[in-house]
Tab-separated table of C-alpha atoms and ligand atoms in Angstrom:
chain	number	residue	atom	x	y	z
A	1	MET	CA	1.422	-22.531	17.594
A	2	THR	CA	3.187	-19.782	19.450
A	3	ARG	CA	2.464	-16.197	18.599
A	4	TYR	CA	5.032	-13.514	19.075
A	5	LEU	CA	4.179	-9.936	18.415
A	6	LEU	CA	6.503	-7.062	18.078
A	7	SER	CA	5.954	-3.558	19.134
A	8	LEU	CA	5.466	-1.814	15.864
A	9	PHE	CA	4.731	1.502	17.404
A	10	LEU	CA	8.137	1.423	19.046
A	11	ALA	CA	9.826	0.022	15.991
A	12	THR	CA	8.388	2.618	13.647
A	13	THR	CA	8.952	5.467	16.089
A	14	LEU	CA	12.508	4.625	17.081
A	15	LEU	CA	13.685	3.606	13.672
A	16	GLY	CA	11.800	6.294	11.854
A	17	CYS	CA	10.649	3.940	9.148
A	18	THR	CA	7.530	4.941	7.317
A	19	SER	CA	5.051	3.022	5.309
A	20	PRO	CA	4.389	4.518	1.869
A	21	ALA	CA	1.542	2.105	1.336
A	22	THR	CA	-0.568	2.866	4.372
A	23	GLU	CA	-4.222	2.264	3.833
A	24	THR	CA	-5.402	5.804	4.406
A	25	GLY	CA	-9.052	5.770	5.238
A	26	ASP	CA	-9.543	2.037	5.006
A	27	SER	CA	-10.659	0.836	8.378
A	28	ALA	CA	-9.939	-2.855	7.892
A	29	SER	CA	-6.671	-2.742	6.020
A	30	GLU	CA	-4.611	-5.877	6.152
A	31	GLU	CA	-1.692	-4.125	7.767
A	32	SER	CA	-2.189	-2.918	11.302
A	33	THR	CA	0.188	-1.067	13.532
A	34	ASP	CA	-1.261	-1.870	16.896
A	35	SER	CA	0.531	-5.004	17.972
A	36	ALA	CA	2.469	-5.155	21.190
A	37	ALA	CA	4.735	-7.293	23.373
A	38	ASN	CA	8.033	-9.007	22.820
A	39	SER	CA	9.672	-11.304	20.371
A	40	GLY	CA	11.624	-14.483	20.147
A	41	THR	CA	11.978	-17.397	17.798
A	42	GLU	CA	13.401	-20.848	17.770
A	43	SER	CA	15.515	-22.637	15.253
A	44	SER	CA	15.465	-26.353	15.703
A	45	ASP	CA	14.306	-29.099	13.353
A	46	GLY	CA	10.641	-28.956	14.174
A	47	VAL	CA	9.866	-25.283	13.662
A	48	VAL	CA	9.357	-22.654	11.004
A	49	ASN	CA	9.611	-18.945	11.783
A	50	VAL	CA	7.248	-16.725	9.821
A	51	TYR	CA	7.398	-12.933	9.572
A	52	SER	CA	3.926	-11.986	8.395
A	53	ALA	CA	2.226	-8.751	7.386
A	54	ARG	CA	-1.093	-10.629	7.451
A	55	HIS	CA	-3.105	-10.895	10.624
A	56	TYR	CA	-6.393	-12.661	10.150
A	57	ASP	CA	-7.870	-15.092	12.646
A	58	VAL	CA	-8.129	-17.770	9.966
A	59	ASP	CA	-4.344	-17.709	9.531
A	60	ASP	CA	-4.022	-19.526	12.859
A	61	GLU	CA	-6.241	-22.324	11.554
A	62	VAL	CA	-4.022	-22.696	8.512
A	63	TYR	CA	-0.832	-22.869	10.573
A	64	GLU	CA	-2.411	-25.274	13.047
A	65	SER	CA	-3.415	-27.635	10.251
A	66	PHE	CA	0.185	-27.505	8.973
A	67	THR	CA	1.454	-28.456	12.437
A	68	ARG	CA	-1.074	-31.312	12.690
A	69	GLU	CA	0.025	-32.636	9.302
A	70	THR	CA	3.800	-32.280	9.678
A	71	GLY	CA	4.591	-31.900	13.379
A	72	ILE	CA	6.359	-28.640	12.497
A	73	LYS	CA	5.591	-25.831	14.907
A	74	VAL	CA	4.866	-22.403	13.376
A	75	ASN	CA	6.171	-19.287	15.131
A	76	ILE	CA	4.568	-16.089	13.886
A	77	ILE	CA	5.904	-12.585	14.133
A	78	GLU	CA	3.282	-10.151	12.913
A	79	GLY	CA	3.781	-6.576	11.877
A	80	ASP	CA	3.363	-4.289	8.938
A	81	SER	CA	5.713	-4.914	6.033
A	82	ALA	CA	7.896	-1.866	6.672
A	83	ALA	CA	8.560	-2.821	10.295
A	84	LEU	CA	9.194	-6.465	9.410
A	85	LEU	CA	11.639	-5.474	6.669
A	86	GLU	CA	13.401	-3.146	9.095
A	87	ARG	CA	13.663	-6.009	11.553
A	88	LEU	CA	15.073	-8.326	8.887
A	89	ARG	CA	17.667	-5.687	7.982
A	90	ARG	CA	18.614	-5.242	11.609
A	91	GLU	CA	18.895	-8.967	12.292
A	92	GLY	CA	20.906	-9.599	9.136
A	93	GLU	CA	22.484	-13.033	8.954
A	94	GLN	CA	21.442	-13.725	12.537
A	95	SER	CA	17.774	-13.529	11.614
A	96	PRO	CA	15.721	-16.576	12.612
A	97	ALA	CA	13.212	-15.727	9.867
A	98	ASP	CA	12.365	-18.533	7.444
A	99	VAL	CA	9.376	-17.088	5.586
A	100	PHE	CA	8.342	-13.507	4.827
A	101	ILE	CA	4.680	-12.883	3.956
A	102	ALA	CA	3.619	-9.561	2.423
A	103	VAL	CA	0.214	-8.283	1.382
A	104	ASP	CA	1.049	-6.887	-2.036
A	105	ALA	CA	3.456	-7.257	-4.937
A	106	GLY	CA	5.068	-3.886	-4.245
A	107	ARG	CA	6.188	-5.045	-0.810
A	108	LEU	CA	7.454	-8.326	-2.193
A	109	TYR	CA	9.454	-6.345	-4.730
A	110	GLN	CA	10.919	-4.187	-1.987
A	111	ALA	CA	12.004	-7.280	-0.056
A	112	GLU	CA	13.377	-8.784	-3.251
A	113	GLN	CA	15.416	-5.613	-3.938
A	114	GLU	CA	16.863	-5.787	-0.450
A	115	GLY	CA	18.057	-9.317	-1.120
A	116	ILE	CA	15.867	-10.879	1.531
A	117	PHE	CA	14.670	-13.851	-0.501
A	118	ASP	CA	16.403	-17.007	-1.633
A	119	PRO	CA	15.045	-18.734	-4.754
A	120	VAL	CA	12.915	-21.819	-4.291
A	121	GLU	CA	12.342	-24.596	-6.776
A	122	SER	CA	9.245	-26.575	-5.989
A	123	GLU	CA	7.263	-28.734	-8.362
A	124	ILE	CA	4.154	-28.262	-6.226
A	125	LEU	CA	4.423	-24.477	-6.160
A	126	SER	CA	5.141	-24.084	-9.860
A	127	GLN	CA	2.350	-26.484	-10.792
A	128	ARG	CA	-0.288	-24.932	-8.542
A	129	ILE	CA	0.480	-21.220	-8.714
A	130	PRO	CA	-0.040	-19.626	-12.145
A	131	ALA	CA	3.183	-18.245	-13.660
A	132	ASN	CA	1.998	-14.616	-13.599
A	133	LEU	CA	1.428	-14.780	-9.838
A	134	ARG	CA	4.927	-15.897	-8.853
A	135	HIS	CA	8.412	-14.494	-9.290
A	136	PRO	CA	10.102	-15.873	-12.434
A	137	ASP	CA	13.122	-17.028	-10.383
A	138	GLY	CA	11.122	-18.444	-7.474
A	139	LEU	CA	11.915	-15.583	-5.067
A	140	TRP	CA	8.268	-15.293	-4.007
A	141	PHE	CA	4.907	-16.902	-4.682
A	142	GLY	CA	1.456	-15.326	-4.840
A	143	LEU	CA	-0.973	-16.867	-2.348
A	144	THR	CA	-4.096	-14.763	-2.828
A	145	LYS	CA	-5.199	-12.277	-5.457
A	146	ARG	CA	-7.521	-9.297	-5.772
A	147	ALA	CA	-8.880	-7.534	-8.831
A	148	ARG	CA	-8.764	-3.753	-9.260
A	149	ILE	CA	-12.359	-3.295	-10.373
A	150	LEU	CA	-14.525	-0.407	-11.575
A	151	VAL	CA	-17.621	0.400	-9.569
A	152	TYR	CA	-20.405	2.555	-11.066
A	153	ALA	CA	-23.604	4.232	-9.898
A	154	LYS	CA	-26.408	1.953	-11.080
A	155	ASP	CA	-28.893	4.831	-11.326
A	156	ARG	CA	-26.650	7.056	-13.457
A	157	VAL	CA	-24.522	4.697	-15.551
A	158	GLN	CA	-25.718	1.964	-17.878
A	159	PRO	CA	-24.024	-1.438	-17.901
A	160	GLY	CA	-21.586	-1.450	-20.816
A	161	GLU	CA	-20.985	2.314	-20.695
A	162	ILE	CA	-17.546	1.793	-19.178
A	163	ASN	CA	-15.459	-1.273	-19.931
A	164	SER	CA	-11.781	-0.552	-19.381
A	165	TYR	CA	-9.193	1.407	-17.423
A	166	GLU	CA	-8.604	3.300	-20.677
A	167	ASP	CA	-12.269	4.422	-20.663
A	168	LEU	CA	-11.611	6.303	-17.393
A	169	ALA	CA	-9.626	8.806	-19.499
A	170	ASP	CA	-12.496	9.476	-21.938
A	171	PRO	CA	-13.725	13.120	-21.741
A	172	LYS	CA	-17.232	11.671	-21.307
A	173	TRP	CA	-16.315	11.008	-17.657
A	174	LYS	CA	-15.153	14.546	-16.887
A	175	GLY	CA	-15.771	15.354	-13.211
A	176	ARG	CA	-17.167	11.866	-12.573
A	177	VAL	CA	-14.186	9.626	-11.670
A	178	LEU	CA	-13.246	8.728	-8.079
A	179	ILE	CA	-9.867	7.213	-7.261
A	180	ARG	CA	-7.544	7.412	-4.286
A	181	SER	CA	-4.107	9.023	-4.129
A	182	SER	CA	-1.121	8.068	-6.268
A	183	SER	CA	0.800	7.484	-3.031
A	184	ASN	CA	-1.151	4.248	-2.720
A	185	ILE	CA	0.673	1.123	-3.877
A	186	TYR	CA	-2.438	-0.341	-5.569
A	187	ASN	CA	-2.608	2.637	-7.929
A	188	GLN	CA	1.136	2.521	-8.487
A	189	SER	CA	0.849	-1.140	-9.495
A	190	LEU	CA	-2.118	-0.346	-11.761
A	191	MET	CA	-0.057	2.425	-13.358
A	192	GLY	CA	2.804	-0.063	-13.755
A	193	SER	CA	0.464	-2.379	-15.655
A	194	ILE	CA	-0.766	0.466	-17.917
A	195	LEU	CA	2.865	1.316	-18.588
A	196	ALA	CA	3.566	-2.291	-19.545
A	197	ALA	CA	0.526	-2.376	-21.840
A	198	HIS	CA	0.990	0.958	-23.637
A	199	GLY	CA	4.483	2.358	-23.072
A	200	GLU	CA	5.502	5.565	-21.367
A	201	GLU	CA	4.035	8.197	-23.665
A	202	ALA	CA	0.557	6.686	-23.870
A	203	ALA	CA	0.592	5.859	-20.144
A	204	GLU	CA	1.310	9.486	-19.329
A	205	ALA	CA	-1.424	10.725	-21.671
A	206	TRP	CA	-3.852	8.314	-19.981
A	207	CYS	CA	-2.809	9.573	-16.577
A	208	ARG	CA	-3.250	13.232	-17.588
A	209	ASP	CA	-6.750	12.599	-18.959
A	210	LEU	CA	-7.692	10.543	-15.905
A	211	VAL	CA	-6.658	13.398	-13.610
A	212	ALA	CA	-8.740	15.800	-15.727
A	213	ASN	CA	-11.769	13.538	-15.173
A	214	MET	CA	-11.485	13.283	-11.384
A	215	ALA	CA	-14.599	14.255	-9.440
A	216	ARG	CA	-12.472	15.554	-6.570
A	217	LYS	CA	-8.913	15.712	-5.280
A	218	PRO	CA	-7.897	12.125	-4.350
A	219	GLN	CA	-8.759	11.363	-0.746
A	220	GLY	CA	-9.531	8.375	1.471
A	221	GLY	CA	-9.176	4.668	0.781
A	222	ASP	CA	-10.853	2.386	-1.722
A	223	ARG	CA	-14.006	2.023	0.382
A	224	ASP	CA	-14.355	5.796	0.481
A	225	GLN	CA	-14.426	5.915	-3.325
A	226	VAL	CA	-17.301	3.410	-3.365
A	227	ARG	CA	-19.135	5.358	-0.655
A	228	ALA	CA	-18.654	8.561	-2.681
A	229	VAL	CA	-20.230	6.943	-5.759
A	230	ALA	CA	-23.204	5.890	-3.625
A	231	ALA	CA	-23.426	9.443	-2.240
A	232	GLY	CA	-23.423	10.947	-5.754
A	233	GLU	CA	-20.016	12.664	-5.588
A	234	GLY	CA	-18.958	10.866	-8.738
A	235	ASP	CA	-20.260	8.146	-11.035
A	236	VAL	CA	-17.438	5.640	-11.332
A	237	ALA	CA	-14.720	4.538	-8.906
A	238	VAL	CA	-11.674	2.298	-8.822
A	239	ALA	CA	-11.323	-0.160	-5.919
A	240	ASN	CA	-9.896	-3.522	-4.970
A	241	SER	CA	-12.490	-6.293	-5.156
A	242	TYR	CA	-12.141	-7.255	-1.490
A	243	TYR	CA	-13.149	-3.804	-0.262
A	244	LEU	CA	-16.473	-3.958	-2.090
A	245	ALA	CA	-16.911	-7.580	-0.955
A	246	HIS	CA	-16.368	-6.505	2.662
A	247	MET	CA	-18.831	-3.623	2.232
A	248	SER	CA	-21.524	-5.815	0.714
A	249	SER	CA	-21.632	-7.865	3.921
A	250	GLY	CA	-20.554	-5.068	6.269
A	251	SER	CA	-22.312	-2.327	8.256
A	252	PRO	CA	-25.877	-1.376	7.228
A	253	GLU	CA	-24.502	1.876	5.732
A	254	ASP	CA	-21.880	0.039	3.684
A	255	GLN	CA	-24.389	-2.583	2.569
A	256	ALA	CA	-26.680	0.206	1.388
A	257	ALA	CA	-23.796	1.876	-0.483
A	258	ALA	CA	-22.702	-1.421	-2.056
A	259	ALA	CA	-26.270	-2.082	-3.207
A	260	LYS	CA	-26.236	1.170	-5.229
A	261	VAL	CA	-23.219	0.245	-7.332
A	262	GLY	CA	-22.511	-2.122	-10.193
A	263	VAL	CA	-19.246	-3.975	-10.795
A	264	VAL	CA	-17.148	-3.947	-13.953
A	265	PHE	CA	-14.148	-6.201	-14.460
A	266	PRO	CA	-12.186	-3.943	-16.812
A	267	ASN	CA	-10.532	-4.932	-20.090
A	268	GLN	CA	-12.382	-8.199	-20.664
A	269	ASP	CA	-12.086	-7.619	-24.426
A	270	ASP	CA	-8.312	-7.301	-24.387
A	271	ARG	CA	-5.604	-7.933	-21.783
A	272	GLY	CA	-7.883	-8.623	-18.814
A	273	THR	CA	-8.374	-7.056	-15.383
A	274	HIS	CA	-5.370	-5.930	-13.346
A	275	VAL	CA	-4.819	-8.239	-10.351
A	276	ASN	CA	-2.463	-7.818	-7.421
A	277	ILE	CA	-1.381	-10.427	-4.887
A	278	SER	CA	-0.393	-11.210	-1.381
A	279	GLY	CA	2.472	-13.662	-1.286
A	280	ALA	CA	5.446	-15.168	0.455
A	281	GLY	CA	9.043	-16.142	-0.076
A	282	VAL	CA	11.743	-18.089	1.732
A	283	VAL	CA	14.292	-15.887	3.495
A	284	LYS	CA	17.976	-16.072	2.552
A	285	GLY	CA	19.886	-18.024	5.188
A	286	ALA	CA	16.645	-19.420	6.652
A	287	PRO	CA	17.588	-21.766	9.513
A	288	ASN	CA	14.636	-24.025	8.619
A	289	ARG	CA	14.567	-23.798	4.841
A	290	ASP	CA	12.996	-27.209	4.171
A	291	ASN	CA	10.216	-26.512	6.641
A	292	ALA	CA	9.692	-23.115	5.028
A	293	ILE	CA	9.198	-24.703	1.609
A	294	ARG	CA	6.824	-27.271	3.091
A	295	LEU	CA	4.805	-24.455	4.644
A	296	LEU	CA	4.565	-22.581	1.340
A	297	GLU	CA	3.424	-25.792	-0.335
A	298	HIS	CA	0.855	-26.333	2.391
A	299	LEU	CA	-0.481	-22.807	1.791
A	300	THR	CA	-1.415	-23.860	-1.745
A	301	ASP	CA	-3.622	-26.793	-0.785
A	302	GLU	CA	-7.352	-26.333	-1.210
A	303	THR	CA	-8.386	-25.817	2.406
A	304	ALA	CA	-5.484	-23.498	3.187
A	305	GLN	CA	-6.119	-21.494	0.010
A	306	GLN	CA	-9.785	-21.064	0.818
A	307	LEU	CA	-9.083	-19.996	4.390
A	308	PHE	CA	-6.187	-17.715	3.470
A	309	ALA	CA	-8.087	-16.030	0.634
A	310	GLY	CA	-11.434	-15.996	2.456
A	311	GLY	CA	-9.873	-14.243	5.462
A	312	ASN	CA	-9.714	-11.051	3.406
A	313	LYS	CA	-12.379	-11.901	0.810
A	314	GLU	CA	-9.733	-12.415	-1.851
A	315	TYR	CA	-9.451	-14.952	-4.641
A	316	PRO	CA	-7.253	-18.004	-4.089
A	317	ALA	CA	-4.091	-17.808	-6.218
A	318	VAL	CA	-4.595	-21.437	-7.223
A	319	ALA	CA	-7.179	-21.665	-9.998
A	320	GLY	CA	-10.387	-23.614	-9.546
A	321	TYR	CA	-10.932	-23.283	-5.822
A	322	ALA	CA	-14.218	-21.764	-4.638
A	323	THR	CA	-14.348	-18.167	-3.414
A	324	VAL	CA	-16.482	-16.447	-0.768
A	325	PRO	CA	-20.142	-15.766	-1.753
A	326	GLU	CA	-19.594	-11.988	-1.944
A	327	LEU	CA	-16.999	-12.474	-4.696
A	328	GLU	CA	-19.040	-15.212	-6.342
A	329	ALA	CA	-21.785	-12.593	-6.747
A	330	PHE	CA	-19.461	-10.362	-8.815
A	331	GLY	CA	-19.142	-13.090	-11.446
A	332	GLU	CA	-16.127	-14.495	-13.248
A	333	PHE	CA	-13.453	-12.564	-15.113
A	334	GLN	CA	-10.317	-12.839	-17.207
A	335	GLU	CA	-7.233	-11.437	-15.535
A	336	ASP	CA	-4.269	-9.612	-17.013
A	337	THR	CA	-1.505	-12.215	-17.044
A	338	LEU	CA	1.311	-9.677	-16.812
A	339	ASN	CA	3.763	-11.072	-14.252
A	340	ALA	CA	3.233	-9.434	-10.843
A	341	SER	CA	6.991	-8.817	-10.587
A	342	VAL	CA	6.580	-6.099	-13.261
A	343	PHE	CA	4.516	-3.943	-10.862
A	344	GLY	CA	7.652	-3.594	-8.778
A	345	SER	CA	10.113	-3.163	-11.610
A	346	ASN	CA	7.864	-0.493	-13.189
A	347	ASN	CA	7.191	1.251	-9.893
A	348	GLN	CA	9.763	4.060	-10.140
A	349	GLN	CA	8.721	4.975	-13.655
A	350	ALA	CA	5.038	4.769	-12.691
A	351	LEU	CA	5.665	7.173	-9.801
A	352	MET	CA	7.404	9.659	-12.052
A	353	ILE	CA	4.546	9.572	-14.554
A	354	MET	CA	1.945	10.079	-11.832
A	355	ASP	CA	3.945	12.968	-10.446
A	356	ARG	CA	4.302	14.633	-13.863
A	357	CYS	CA	0.628	14.221	-14.753
A	358	GLY	CA	-0.538	15.759	-11.490
A	359	TRP	CA	-2.121	12.715	-9.818
A	360	ARG	CA	-1.822	13.666	-6.152
B	401	FE	FE1	-5.905	-3.235	1.095
């Protein structure tokens, strides 16, 4: 496998593109901006060119196993989603890109809106990947998923005291709720799912009451909310499952913080817990379209799923495959089966609600 990296610093500086979904305060976010060097791709029969916002060591193993199985060489261009999208725009029809991989549904939606994807029909993909985790027209497919969980202080909150996202708006939690900024895509997607569940008026009322319950002005990333619960700044926090999983096997300080909190998978009595995805689609005009589809199919086999998901302590998109021990320890849960494409289509409205209700 050949690895090509692009200079994101240069790209973002020269082109002035910004990333609204930067992982403020999260030290091991899945999007980095520190790559370097040049670029180049091939387009002959035996290759597939992947533009990926993921950069985990295990990814190489997955691509190498694909090459061993098929003889198709995988060329990777890594960068954050914004820089990769800018590059795709710039390259236009000349782009050698076959596959675009993004680390959340919001980014996939953005790429979809820009017309970057071409629909794919694949029996393997539609059989293996649950319908809610892939685009209804086959524009992209979820590969891994993460739950947006509630985390509570075990010494101050009883199990069963908080059970849903809606509970976060209960006056009982006044001054006790920790959640990051509304500029973060995970919260925008969560808001999009609340909007889908309750409609605009109720979603806005929820948002207003949530803001009234905040322990402090939103700051930091998801890990910082968990750390703040452990430090007693608030009693309940909202975070993606993988951040707590990373903390529970991380630095001694993070392990100590993680040990002080309990996990709630919200809304188990109704629509289920909000999940978001990382995923991939085949690029319009891909010079190696068949190879691209084969790669996506390969990414859904058991070993690839476990490696891909395990790399960031996420859940495999394909049901029934084992997860990492840290997630296993959280227990099982029912997920909200709202299609992940709705997070994107509700995004504008979600942003307006968050702005009106004062979620900064
Ligand atoms: Fe993240």
